[in-house]
RNA sequence: GGGCGGGUAGCUCAGCGGCUAGAGCAUUCGCCUUACACGCGAAGGGUCCAGGGUUCGAAUCCCUGCCUGCCCA
């Protein structure tokens, strides 16, 4: 064939990824192949297909989980780009506040032996910035090596100036609308890092501890009205109370069970159980279950906290676990807490989330007895110290021991205040970053009021259930947000239904600093233009600042907060660079809040900030022009399920709120435009078009072989670059795509390679497939290149570029093999389309794997060998099939397909009816698209279209019959040790000759089965050394290969066993009385036919066996 | 505690009312058949976690239990 010279360079012997990947990548970049043009969308020349990358955080390099995530996005983006959509894949990274700061703190400690506090804030932030630059480059490099077709000219970082401007504006608008407020709440406090940490930044770990049993003396507090009890705590009000001991005698008369067991004239007590005795300093009540038989007797009584002297009420709350002896049923009895419980719960609202809830229910005061460093302190909301001053200043553990010691040393009546302790193992929250035990801590934090109907409720309102057909992956939806797989919609909905306000302040240095300056105005707000209060008002009227008088939350009012804070003013400054305002505020004693925003605040703005919101003309005006209009809403967000609550929800809420009419464009902002939250709430509910994306695709999490999540700390992470080095980027991508099944997790057993790197042999699948594609293409190209004169002539009439403009039609009706191949191609195409439309990536990969390997390589290429050189028609089918397959594979394997295309794209391929390899006219073939096609790069060529009309059931059925006959002959050859190179003769019985001798079938049979002749079986006894086998009840003979009778007998015996099994199954089915009556008649008939056939084959096989033995 | 998954061949996973339950890897046998040994041909290998129910028919739908993973409290 090679002597028929073409001017095409031969493809190299093997595909070596490392020899091509960088070169191909540079071609894409040089051609600006991934640069989106919003104008095409705005001029209505193309539909948009936008995807925002979930910005990887800059703390570490990417692992295979990210590789999967980005492979999926690239597949979607590349497929849509080929379909003519205007594709934008927005790349970037996330600053990941606490995680990054912690990593850098650790690094600085290791390298310089210094703490954060040894640096100025700016100095330390610069160090983190440098670290970020380093890892951002690593991550970007990883994504590019993977071949990710992001719009790299538009890469963003959540803390760059453009994103910072978006954060500022969003904060301002939310603040102005009253959706951001400052409040005292219980947070998870890390006493080492001295910051609040989010729930997801904590982990639970069981530790050994004790339950301590402390006795609190019972008193009357008659001087107080029950409703006024809150005055009893804090600030030295205790002297107004005259606590009068309650005796056991009195308790007995009130009907208190067991009171008689104690000395009648002595002071009575109750016992609380706690694992953290030191927090008793913050107790503001003791709670008892209303169903506890002791509750009635205690109603109206108080206890006096030892040492402190605080008199606190006994409240009834069904949260309290009944002790074992009072359990009302088995469930209560078996509650492990019941064994440890006394029935009395000390209530410390400022130091325990459950107690906080009880405190809220009963209107209890909040007493904070601890400083931010975790030591007992009387400086942070605790003033009625009493004799407890000897505990002040002690760290948690020491205070605990001291409390126990003091209780032991004291008595109530003649009995010890300390009843005892029991060892216990309990789960305690620890901080991810410092590993310290997290303290529930009452502190001042900023909150987003996501409980507002414009937030959580609105986010649920835009939720759309996936429709049954689901052919919507192109994002051509009417709006709303749809989850794939559908079940995740529930996670999203439940989250919003139970949502609590979102604490957004973090006591960190790395992040967006909260743009609020607080201080005292002169208080008068008089008309003196130099008065700061007056100026703030003026700026507010101009839309430059927003003033918030200190918002007093319930918890706040209850805690005895610093009275001087009561007249605090918080001023949110809108613009980053409004120097006049900032300077004036600071001169007047206002200070910017030292805290930064939770990372997810800026992440929540990602679909807006990356597109230039709120003012695309301010930064990168050329790149940003039109972006926002063209690409928000985007089409799909691809992420993992734990992100639903952290990120998806918040993007929907922010995008919805900030894009809703009336929240104010900066240029149009009016001072009176917002503020009243509830009045305008209804009109501000987001429309379906204000969603940040239409689809959310949740993909599997990659685990190691033991089912653990991949992570740096476990050391089970696999670096995509290692896989790319050993297997190639395409192999990795295809394998990951193939693994992306509709399940929650996939396991990836990890091995160490000789150099100690983590790897996995699972990627052999993709590497082998890439090689197969390469070789098939190489071979197919050589076939198309091998032309006779007639073909050469026709080449002038056909177009270049793999059929782009060809008009030649097939003049010869295609052979069975060609009809079969086109039918398979049509099925494969339909499967691919369906899979991509429904985010079924495994099915996408599997369909193409089978189409290329099983159909195209195993059968079509083999079958075509003897005929293709003489058949232009067959060359056309081959060319179309290969071109379509290569195009469909490009999104998954962009490099190898692009290299193949360098050759395939130059070959002229005649058109085949039903296969379209040009751009769909749904899209305007405008100059932009034309110039892209003209680059000759595969990534800009058209996605194929294969008509359903090419499905040919008859051809497939005939082909399958031929194929089973081939398999039988091959089986005979294998069992009789016939060399592959040895041609054999097939003798065909008369009853089968119509099928076998058919011009469609016979040549294929000869090719596939290695036959030198197919002849009618002569009458009479079989020739010497013949082997007989039956196919469709007809006995075929292969002469000259039969050696051992034993071999043949064994083969037949096995066949008989199989057939008997089939017959038994089928007979059993028909013997079932209900089957014939109730199953569909067609199916019953099919079973009968099948049985007849199998019985025939069985008889024949038995007869053959009889002859052999 | 609430919610969501998974338990199918030695391993990793498909199949989710009706083909003798499939694929890749691994295993066995035969092949350097000239696109491909990262390959070709053939073969072995499964009480589809357990128990109950619905159905003519269940790996597939329902219930219970066991094991296992994740998310949210």
Short mmCIF file of C-alpha atoms (C1' of nucleotides) in Angstrom, two decimals, chain A residues 723 727 731-732 734-736 738-739 746-751 759-768, chain B residues 11-13 24-25:
data_model
loop_
_atom_site.label_atom_id
_atom_site.label_comp_id
_atom_site.label_asym_id
_atom_site.label_seq_id
_atom_site.Cartn_x
_atom_site.Cartn_y
_atom_site.Cartn_z
CA UNK A 723 0.07 10.18 35.96
CA UNK A 727 0.57 7.54 31.07
CA UNK A 731 -4.93 8.48 29.35
CA UNK A 732 -5.56 10.10 32.69
CA UNK A 734 -10.14 9.19 29.65
CA UNK A 735 -9.73 6.92 32.66
CA UNK A 736 -11.16 9.48 35.04
CA UNK A 738 -14.64 6.35 32.46
CA UNK A 739 -14.71 6.16 36.27
CA UNK A 746 -15.14 5.75 43.34
CA UNK A 747 -12.16 3.90 44.64
CA UNK A 748 -8.71 4.25 43.24
CA UNK A 749 -6.24 1.77 44.69
CA UNK A 750 -2.95 3.60 44.90
CA UNK A 751 0.50 2.08 44.49
CA UNK A 759 0.32 5.95 40.96
CA UNK A 760 -2.34 3.51 39.89
CA UNK A 761 -2.47 0.89 37.20
CA UNK A 762 -6.06 1.85 36.56
CA UNK A 763 -4.72 4.43 34.13
CA UNK A 764 -3.48 1.68 31.86
CA UNK A 765 -7.03 1.59 30.57
CA UNK A 766 -6.73 5.06 29.14
CA UNK A 767 -3.18 4.61 27.92
CA UNK A 768 -4.07 1.43 26.08
"C1'" C B 11 -9.57 -6.32 42.10
"C1'" U B 12 -12.15 -1.70 40.13
"C1'" C B 13 -16.91 -1.07 38.41
"C1'" G B 24 -11.38 -3.55 32.14
"C1'" C B 25 -7.46 -5.51 34.96
#
